[in-house]
Tab-separated table of C-alpha atoms and ligand atoms in Angstrom:
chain	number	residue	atom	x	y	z
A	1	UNK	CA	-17.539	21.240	-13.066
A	2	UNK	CA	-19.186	18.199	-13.090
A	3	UNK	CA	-21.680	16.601	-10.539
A	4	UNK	CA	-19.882	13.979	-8.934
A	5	UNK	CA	-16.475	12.981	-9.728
A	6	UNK	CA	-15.096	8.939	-9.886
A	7	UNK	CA	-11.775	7.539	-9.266
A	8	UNK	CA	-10.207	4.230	-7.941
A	9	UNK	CA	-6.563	3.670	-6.963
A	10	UNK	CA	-4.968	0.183	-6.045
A	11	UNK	CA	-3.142	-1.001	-3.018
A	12	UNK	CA	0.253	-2.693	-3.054
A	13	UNK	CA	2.567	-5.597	-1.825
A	14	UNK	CA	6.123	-5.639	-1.330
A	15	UNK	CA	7.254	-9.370	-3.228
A	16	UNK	CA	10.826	-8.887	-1.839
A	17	UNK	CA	13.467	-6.126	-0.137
A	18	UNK	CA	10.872	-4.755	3.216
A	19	UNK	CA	13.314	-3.788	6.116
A	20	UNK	CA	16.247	-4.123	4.132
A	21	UNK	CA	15.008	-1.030	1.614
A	22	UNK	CA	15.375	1.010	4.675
A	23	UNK	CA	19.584	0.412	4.276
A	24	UNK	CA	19.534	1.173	1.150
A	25	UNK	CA	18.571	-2.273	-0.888
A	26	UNK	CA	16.347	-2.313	-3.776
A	27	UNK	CA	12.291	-3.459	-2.637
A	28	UNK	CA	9.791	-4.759	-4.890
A	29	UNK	CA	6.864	-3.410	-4.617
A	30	UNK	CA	3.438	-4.167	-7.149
A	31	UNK	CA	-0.028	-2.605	-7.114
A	32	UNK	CA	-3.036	-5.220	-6.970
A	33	UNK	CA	-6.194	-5.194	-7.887
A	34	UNK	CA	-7.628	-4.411	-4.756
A	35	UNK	CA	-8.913	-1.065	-5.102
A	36	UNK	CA	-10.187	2.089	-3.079
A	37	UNK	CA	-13.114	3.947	-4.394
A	38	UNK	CA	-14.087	7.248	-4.304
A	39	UNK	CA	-17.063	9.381	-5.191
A	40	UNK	CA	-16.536	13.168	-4.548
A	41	UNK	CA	-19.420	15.611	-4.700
A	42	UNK	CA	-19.581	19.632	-3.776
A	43	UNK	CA	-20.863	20.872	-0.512
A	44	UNK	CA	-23.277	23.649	0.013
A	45	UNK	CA	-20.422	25.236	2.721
A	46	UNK	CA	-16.799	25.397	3.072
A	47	UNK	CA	-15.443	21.999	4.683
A	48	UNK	CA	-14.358	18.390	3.964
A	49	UNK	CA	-16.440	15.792	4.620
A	50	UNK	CA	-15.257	12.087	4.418
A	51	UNK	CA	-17.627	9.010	4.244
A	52	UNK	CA	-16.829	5.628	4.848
A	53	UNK	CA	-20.159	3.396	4.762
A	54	UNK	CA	-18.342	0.377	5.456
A	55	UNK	CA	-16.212	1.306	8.362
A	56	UNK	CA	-19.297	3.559	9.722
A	57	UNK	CA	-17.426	6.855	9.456
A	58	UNK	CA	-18.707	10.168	8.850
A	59	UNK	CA	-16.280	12.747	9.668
A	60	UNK	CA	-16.436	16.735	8.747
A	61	UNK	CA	-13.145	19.074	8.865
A	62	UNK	CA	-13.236	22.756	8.723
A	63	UNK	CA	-10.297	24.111	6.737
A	64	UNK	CA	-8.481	24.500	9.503
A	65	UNK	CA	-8.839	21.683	11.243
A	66	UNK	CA	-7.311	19.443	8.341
A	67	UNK	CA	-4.704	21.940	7.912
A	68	UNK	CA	-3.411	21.818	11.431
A	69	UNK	CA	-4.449	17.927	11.538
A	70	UNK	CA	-0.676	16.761	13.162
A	71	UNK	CA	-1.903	18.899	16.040
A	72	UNK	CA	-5.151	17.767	16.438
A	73	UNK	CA	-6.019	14.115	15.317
A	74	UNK	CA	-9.740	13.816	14.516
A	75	UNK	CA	-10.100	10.719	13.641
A	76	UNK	CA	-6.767	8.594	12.849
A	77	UNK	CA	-8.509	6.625	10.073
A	78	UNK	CA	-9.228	10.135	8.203
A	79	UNK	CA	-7.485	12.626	9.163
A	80	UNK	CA	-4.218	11.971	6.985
A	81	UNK	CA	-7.173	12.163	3.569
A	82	UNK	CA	-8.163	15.218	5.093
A	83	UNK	CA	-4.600	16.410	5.473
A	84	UNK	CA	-4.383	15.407	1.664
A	85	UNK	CA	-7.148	16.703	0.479
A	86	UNK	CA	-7.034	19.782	1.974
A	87	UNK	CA	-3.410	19.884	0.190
A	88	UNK	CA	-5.504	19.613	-3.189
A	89	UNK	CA	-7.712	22.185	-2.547
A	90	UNK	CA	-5.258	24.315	-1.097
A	91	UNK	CA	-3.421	23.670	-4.716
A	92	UNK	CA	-7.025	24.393	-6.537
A	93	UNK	CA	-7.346	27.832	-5.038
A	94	UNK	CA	-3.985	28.645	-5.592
A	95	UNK	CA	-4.367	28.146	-9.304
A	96	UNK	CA	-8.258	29.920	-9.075
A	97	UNK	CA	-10.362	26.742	-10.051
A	98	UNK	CA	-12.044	26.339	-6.696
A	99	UNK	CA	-13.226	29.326	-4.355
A	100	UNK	CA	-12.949	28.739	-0.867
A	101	UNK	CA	-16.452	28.365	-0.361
A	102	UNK	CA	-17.746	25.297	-0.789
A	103	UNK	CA	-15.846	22.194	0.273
A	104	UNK	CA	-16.150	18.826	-1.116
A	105	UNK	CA	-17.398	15.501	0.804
A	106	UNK	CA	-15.822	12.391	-0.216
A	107	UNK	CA	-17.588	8.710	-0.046
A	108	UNK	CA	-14.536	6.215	0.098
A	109	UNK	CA	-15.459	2.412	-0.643
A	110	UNK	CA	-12.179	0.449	0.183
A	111	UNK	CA	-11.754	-3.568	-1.396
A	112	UNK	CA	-8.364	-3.137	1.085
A	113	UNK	CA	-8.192	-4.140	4.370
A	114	UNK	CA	-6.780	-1.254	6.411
A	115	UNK	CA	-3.447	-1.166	8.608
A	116	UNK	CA	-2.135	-4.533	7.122
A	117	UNK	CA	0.818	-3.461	5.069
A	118	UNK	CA	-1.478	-3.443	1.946
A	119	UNK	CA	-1.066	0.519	1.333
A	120	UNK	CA	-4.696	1.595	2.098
A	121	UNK	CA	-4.422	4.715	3.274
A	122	UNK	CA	-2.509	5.656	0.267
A	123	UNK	CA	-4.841	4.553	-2.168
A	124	UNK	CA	-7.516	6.375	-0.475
A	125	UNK	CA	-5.410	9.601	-0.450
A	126	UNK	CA	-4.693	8.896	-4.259
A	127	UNK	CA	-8.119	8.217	-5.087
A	128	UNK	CA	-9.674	10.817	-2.998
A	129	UNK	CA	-7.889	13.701	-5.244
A	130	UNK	CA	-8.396	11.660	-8.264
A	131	UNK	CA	-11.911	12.174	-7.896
A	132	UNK	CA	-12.026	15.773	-6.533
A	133	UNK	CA	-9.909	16.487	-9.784
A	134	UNK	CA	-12.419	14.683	-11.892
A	135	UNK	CA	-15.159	17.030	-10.392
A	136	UNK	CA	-13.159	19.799	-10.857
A	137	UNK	CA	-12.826	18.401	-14.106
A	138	UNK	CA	-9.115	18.896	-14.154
A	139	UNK	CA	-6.412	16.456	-15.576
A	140	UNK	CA	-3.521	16.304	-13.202
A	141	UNK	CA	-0.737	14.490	-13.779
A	142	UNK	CA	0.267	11.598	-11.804
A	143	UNK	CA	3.551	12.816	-9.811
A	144	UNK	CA	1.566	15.796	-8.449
A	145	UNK	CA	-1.224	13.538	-6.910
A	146	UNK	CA	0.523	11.232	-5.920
A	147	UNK	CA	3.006	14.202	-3.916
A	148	UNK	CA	-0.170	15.303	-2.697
A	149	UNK	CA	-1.530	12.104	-1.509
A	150	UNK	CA	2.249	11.391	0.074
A	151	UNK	CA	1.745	14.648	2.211
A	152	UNK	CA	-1.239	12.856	4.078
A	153	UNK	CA	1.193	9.211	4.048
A	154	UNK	CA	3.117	11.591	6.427
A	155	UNK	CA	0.404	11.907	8.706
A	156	UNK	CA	-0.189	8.579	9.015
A	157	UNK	CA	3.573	7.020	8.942
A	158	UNK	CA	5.730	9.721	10.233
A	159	UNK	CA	8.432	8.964	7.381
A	160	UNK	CA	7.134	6.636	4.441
A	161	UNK	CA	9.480	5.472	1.420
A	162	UNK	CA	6.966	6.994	-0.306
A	163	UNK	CA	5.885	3.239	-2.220
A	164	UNK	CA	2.546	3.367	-1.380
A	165	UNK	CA	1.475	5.995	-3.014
A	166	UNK	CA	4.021	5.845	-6.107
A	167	UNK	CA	2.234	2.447	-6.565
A	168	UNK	CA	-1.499	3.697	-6.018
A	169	UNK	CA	-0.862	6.256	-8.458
A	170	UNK	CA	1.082	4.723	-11.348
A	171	UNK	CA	0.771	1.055	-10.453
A	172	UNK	CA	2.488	-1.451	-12.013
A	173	UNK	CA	5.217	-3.696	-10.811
A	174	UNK	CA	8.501	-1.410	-9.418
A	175	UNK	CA	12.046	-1.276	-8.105
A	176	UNK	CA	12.255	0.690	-5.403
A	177	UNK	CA	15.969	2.479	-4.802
A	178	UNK	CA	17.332	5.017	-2.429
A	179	UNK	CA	14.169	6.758	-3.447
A	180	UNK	CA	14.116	6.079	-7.087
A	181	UNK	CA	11.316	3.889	-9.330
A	182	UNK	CA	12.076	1.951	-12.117
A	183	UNK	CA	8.705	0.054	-13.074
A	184	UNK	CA	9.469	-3.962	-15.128
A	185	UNK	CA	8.360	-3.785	-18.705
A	186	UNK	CA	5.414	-6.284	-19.913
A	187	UNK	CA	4.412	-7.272	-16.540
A	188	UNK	CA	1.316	-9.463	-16.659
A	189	UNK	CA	-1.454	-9.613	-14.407
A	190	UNK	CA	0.274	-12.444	-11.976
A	191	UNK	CA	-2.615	-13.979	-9.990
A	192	UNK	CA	-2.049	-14.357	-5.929
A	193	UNK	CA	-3.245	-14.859	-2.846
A	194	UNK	CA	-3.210	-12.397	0.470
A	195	UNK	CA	-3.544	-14.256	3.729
A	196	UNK	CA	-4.281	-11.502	6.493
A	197	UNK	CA	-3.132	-12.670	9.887
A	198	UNK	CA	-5.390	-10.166	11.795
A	199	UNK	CA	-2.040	-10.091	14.039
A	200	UNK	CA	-1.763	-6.563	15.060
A	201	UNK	CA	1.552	-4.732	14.411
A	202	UNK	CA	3.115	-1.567	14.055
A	203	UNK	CA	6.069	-0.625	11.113
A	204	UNK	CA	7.521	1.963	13.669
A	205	UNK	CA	7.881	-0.692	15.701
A	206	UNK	CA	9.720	-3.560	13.392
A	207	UNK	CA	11.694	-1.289	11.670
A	208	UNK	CA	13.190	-0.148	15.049
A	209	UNK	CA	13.846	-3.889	16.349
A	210	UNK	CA	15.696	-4.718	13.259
A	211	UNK	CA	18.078	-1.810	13.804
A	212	UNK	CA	18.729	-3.129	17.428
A	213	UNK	CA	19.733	-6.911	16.300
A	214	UNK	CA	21.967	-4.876	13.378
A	215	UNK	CA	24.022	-2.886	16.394
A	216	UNK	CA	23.888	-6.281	17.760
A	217	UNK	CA	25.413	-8.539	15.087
A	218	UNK	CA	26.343	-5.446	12.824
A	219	UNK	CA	28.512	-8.544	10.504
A	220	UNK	CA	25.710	-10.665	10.640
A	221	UNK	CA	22.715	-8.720	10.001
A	222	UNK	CA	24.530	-6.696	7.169
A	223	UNK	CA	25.125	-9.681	5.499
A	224	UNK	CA	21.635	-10.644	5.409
A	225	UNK	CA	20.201	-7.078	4.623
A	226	UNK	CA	23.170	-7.440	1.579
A	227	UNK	CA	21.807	-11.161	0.563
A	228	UNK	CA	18.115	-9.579	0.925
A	229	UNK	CA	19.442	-6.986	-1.857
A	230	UNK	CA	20.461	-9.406	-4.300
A	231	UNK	CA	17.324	-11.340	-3.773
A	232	UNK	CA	15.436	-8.798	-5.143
A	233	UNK	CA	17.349	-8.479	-8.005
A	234	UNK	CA	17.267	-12.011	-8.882
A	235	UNK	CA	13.045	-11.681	-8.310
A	236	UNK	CA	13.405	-9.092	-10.860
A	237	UNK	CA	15.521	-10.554	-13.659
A	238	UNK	CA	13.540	-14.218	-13.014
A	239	UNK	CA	10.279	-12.576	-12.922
A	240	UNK	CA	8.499	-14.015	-15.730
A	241	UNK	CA	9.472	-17.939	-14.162
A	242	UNK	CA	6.855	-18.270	-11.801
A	243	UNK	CA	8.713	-21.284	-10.022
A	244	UNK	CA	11.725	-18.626	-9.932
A	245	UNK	CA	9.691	-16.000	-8.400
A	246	UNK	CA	8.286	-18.454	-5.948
A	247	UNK	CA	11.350	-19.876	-4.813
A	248	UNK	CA	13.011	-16.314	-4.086
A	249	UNK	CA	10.132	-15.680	-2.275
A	250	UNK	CA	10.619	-18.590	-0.259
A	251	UNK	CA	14.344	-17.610	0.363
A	252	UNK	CA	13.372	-14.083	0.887
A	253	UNK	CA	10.801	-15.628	4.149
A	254	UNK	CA	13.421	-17.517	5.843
A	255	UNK	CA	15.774	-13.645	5.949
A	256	UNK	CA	12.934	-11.567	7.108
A	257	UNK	CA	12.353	-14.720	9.748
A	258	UNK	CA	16.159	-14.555	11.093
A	259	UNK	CA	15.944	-10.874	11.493
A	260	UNK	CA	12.967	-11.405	14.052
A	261	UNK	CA	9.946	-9.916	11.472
A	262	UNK	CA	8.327	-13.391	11.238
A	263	UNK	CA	5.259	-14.425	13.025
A	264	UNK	CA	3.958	-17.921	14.219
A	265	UNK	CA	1.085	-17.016	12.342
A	266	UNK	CA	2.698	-16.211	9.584
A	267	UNK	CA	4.910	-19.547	9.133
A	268	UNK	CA	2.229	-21.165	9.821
A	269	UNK	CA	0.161	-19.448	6.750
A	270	UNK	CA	3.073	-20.199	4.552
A	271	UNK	CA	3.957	-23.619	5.970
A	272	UNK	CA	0.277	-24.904	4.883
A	273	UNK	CA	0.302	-23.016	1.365
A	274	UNK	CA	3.915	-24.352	0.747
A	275	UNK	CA	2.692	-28.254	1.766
A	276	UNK	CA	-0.359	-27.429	-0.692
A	277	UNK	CA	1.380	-26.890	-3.815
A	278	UNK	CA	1.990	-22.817	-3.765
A	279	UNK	CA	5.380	-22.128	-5.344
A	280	UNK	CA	5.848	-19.847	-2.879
A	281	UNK	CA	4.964	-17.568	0.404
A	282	UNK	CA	6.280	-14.532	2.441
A	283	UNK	CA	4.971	-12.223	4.970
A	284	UNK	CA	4.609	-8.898	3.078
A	285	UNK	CA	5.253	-4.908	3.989
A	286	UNK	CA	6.854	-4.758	7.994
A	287	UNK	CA	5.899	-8.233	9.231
A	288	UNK	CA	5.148	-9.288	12.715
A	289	UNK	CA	1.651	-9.775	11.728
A	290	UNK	CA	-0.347	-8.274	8.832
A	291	UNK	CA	-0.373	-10.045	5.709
A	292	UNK	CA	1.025	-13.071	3.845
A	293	UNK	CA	1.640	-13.363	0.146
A	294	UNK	CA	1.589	-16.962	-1.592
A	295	UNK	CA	2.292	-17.597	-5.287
A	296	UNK	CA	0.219	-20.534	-6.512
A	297	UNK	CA	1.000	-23.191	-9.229
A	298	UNK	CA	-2.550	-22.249	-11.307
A	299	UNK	CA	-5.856	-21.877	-10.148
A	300	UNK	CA	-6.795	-24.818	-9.466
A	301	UNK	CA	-3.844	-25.305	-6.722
A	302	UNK	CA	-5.276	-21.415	-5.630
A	303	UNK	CA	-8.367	-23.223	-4.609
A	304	UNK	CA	-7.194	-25.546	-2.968
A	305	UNK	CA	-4.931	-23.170	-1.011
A	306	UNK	CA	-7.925	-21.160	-0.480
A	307	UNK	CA	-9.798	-23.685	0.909
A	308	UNK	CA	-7.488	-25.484	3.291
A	309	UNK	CA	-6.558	-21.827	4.905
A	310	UNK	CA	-10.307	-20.422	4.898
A	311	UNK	CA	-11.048	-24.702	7.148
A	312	UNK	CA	-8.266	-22.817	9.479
A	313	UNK	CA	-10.210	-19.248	9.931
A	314	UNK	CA	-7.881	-17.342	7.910
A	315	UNK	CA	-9.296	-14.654	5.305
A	316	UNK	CA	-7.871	-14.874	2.523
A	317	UNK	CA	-8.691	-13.261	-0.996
A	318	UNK	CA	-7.422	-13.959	-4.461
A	319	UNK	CA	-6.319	-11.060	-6.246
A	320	UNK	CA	-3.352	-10.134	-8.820
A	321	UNK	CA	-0.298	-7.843	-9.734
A	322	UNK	CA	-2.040	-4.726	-11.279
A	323	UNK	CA	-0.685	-2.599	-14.076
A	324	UNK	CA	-3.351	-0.035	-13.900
A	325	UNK	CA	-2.842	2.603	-11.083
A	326	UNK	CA	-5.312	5.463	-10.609
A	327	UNK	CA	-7.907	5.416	-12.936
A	328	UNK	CA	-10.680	8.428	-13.201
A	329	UNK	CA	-14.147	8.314	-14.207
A	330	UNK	CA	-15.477	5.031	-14.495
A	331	UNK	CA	-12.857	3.325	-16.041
A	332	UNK	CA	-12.542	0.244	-13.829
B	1	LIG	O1	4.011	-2.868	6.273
B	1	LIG	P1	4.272	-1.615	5.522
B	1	LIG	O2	3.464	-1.482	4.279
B	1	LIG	O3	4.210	-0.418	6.427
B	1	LIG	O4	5.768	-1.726	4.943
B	1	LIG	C1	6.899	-1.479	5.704
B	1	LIG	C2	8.115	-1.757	4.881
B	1	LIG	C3	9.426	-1.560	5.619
B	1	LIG	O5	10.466	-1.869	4.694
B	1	LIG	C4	9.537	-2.492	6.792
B	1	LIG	C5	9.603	-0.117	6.138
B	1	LIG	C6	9.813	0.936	5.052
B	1	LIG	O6	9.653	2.124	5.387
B	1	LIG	O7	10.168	0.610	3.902
């Protein structure tokens, strides 16, 4: 047992295949280095405690109130890591490294903006057992926390792909298949941008709109969902061309826009990155708000990107494609 234990686990973007994954298509999906980071330490009593500093949350569980969490919804921004969590140490008792009395308190320091399509809550899940397993000083493998972490993905999405927290755990750049991974070899650490539109919106929501136009043009819509497939595949055979990549992107935009996931904001976000030099832009994860991806030429044109969408009140944050998923201890 140690004193405190350490872990980080990325968020993720979706570079091609959102909405149409749900029929069936391949999605893209890549960790990036924006992280989640969590300290866990033991408490004197039974109980899960979960600190955020930065969004000014301090929120204690009893056992049984993150156990029965789908009934009784603390606090929506926790109660899914307590619902995880509590799946850990549920899992630690079981196998007689913890007793059941003293609970842990977890201090979660997030780099990712939260409900923006980025992943966040997963990476906090994912990070959150990390460390409780570090302080536990127990090596678990991958697929187990991240099965854990997806139990608390459940709270919080009703029924995830399960992307997020396959990419928090194991990172890397993957294609995502009827529920199967197959992460790209040699991926390097592709440099982009994330626009957030601060335009609220819900996946439930999206998803569910998409399905009416398909009833509605059943031809039409299945032929984009089809072209939205192949797409991705293209992305994934061209992904080392960066003027490739940029351009499926680009192609990728205009089939999310004519199935009515676009944004104003969001062509507008892309329409100034694309007259600035970026190679390309799409909306990211469910659209109708959240975030925007943009590929740019090289740095340089990534400050000027930056610079001309920051004049316009837009946050934006340069980040990259991550390899590394969770990491324990201080290895960041
Ligand atoms: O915005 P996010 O991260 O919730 O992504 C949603 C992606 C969709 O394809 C629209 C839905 C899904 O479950 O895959």
């Amino acid at each position: 047992m140690k004193e405190i234990g350490i872990a980080s686990a990325p968020g993720k973007v979706i570079l091609g295949g959102e909405h149409s994954v749900v029929y069936g298509f391949p999605a893209l999906v890549a960790a990036i280095n924006l992280r989640a980071k969590v300290h866990a330490t033991l408490l004197p009593d039974e109980g899960i405690e979960i600190i955020a500093p930065d969004l000014g949350i301090r929120q204690i569980y009893t056992y049984d109130e993150a156990f029965n969490v789908k009934e009784i919804s603390i606090n929506h921004a926790t109660d899914n890591i307590a619902f995880a969590v509590y799946q850990l140490l549920e899992y630690l008792m079981k196998t007689g490294i913890h007793d059941t009395k003293r609970g842990v308190s977890i201090q979660v320091n997030s780099e990712i903006p939260i409900s923006s399509g980025l992943g966040s809550s997963a990476a906090v899940a994912v990070a959150s057992i990390g460390a409780i397993s570090d302080l536990f000083d127990q090596e678990l493998d991958k697929e187990l926390i991240s099965k854990l972490a997806f139990q608390g993905e459940i709270i919080a999405h009703g029924t995830p792909s399960g992307v997020d927290n396959t990419a928090a755990a194991f990172g890397g750049v993957m294609l995502f298949e009827k529920g199967n991974m197959q992460w790209l070899d040699q991926v390097q650490e592709l440099p982009i941008l994330i626009c957030n539109t601060k335009v609220p919106r819900e996946t439930k929501r999206l998803v569910s709109a998409v399905r009416e136009r398909y009833k509605r043009h059943e031809n039409l819509v299945g032929k984009i969902l089809d072209t939205m497939g192949q797409v991705v595949r293209e992305m994934m055979h061209g992904f080392d061309d960066k003027n490739i990549l940029g351009e499926l992107m680009e192609i990728n935009q205009g089939l999310l826009a004519s199935i009515g996931v676009s944004h104003e904001t969001i062509e507008k976000i892309c329409w100034i990155a694309k007259s600035n030099g970026a190679l390309g832009a799409k909306l990211t994860g469910a659209g109708g708000g959240g975030c925007v991806i943009i590929l740019p030429k090289d740095e340089e044109n990534a400050q000027v990107i930056k610079g001309k969408l920051e004049k316009e009140g837009y946050d934006i944050f340069s980040t990259s494609l991550s390899i590394k998923g969770l990491l324990i201890g201080n290895g960041e």
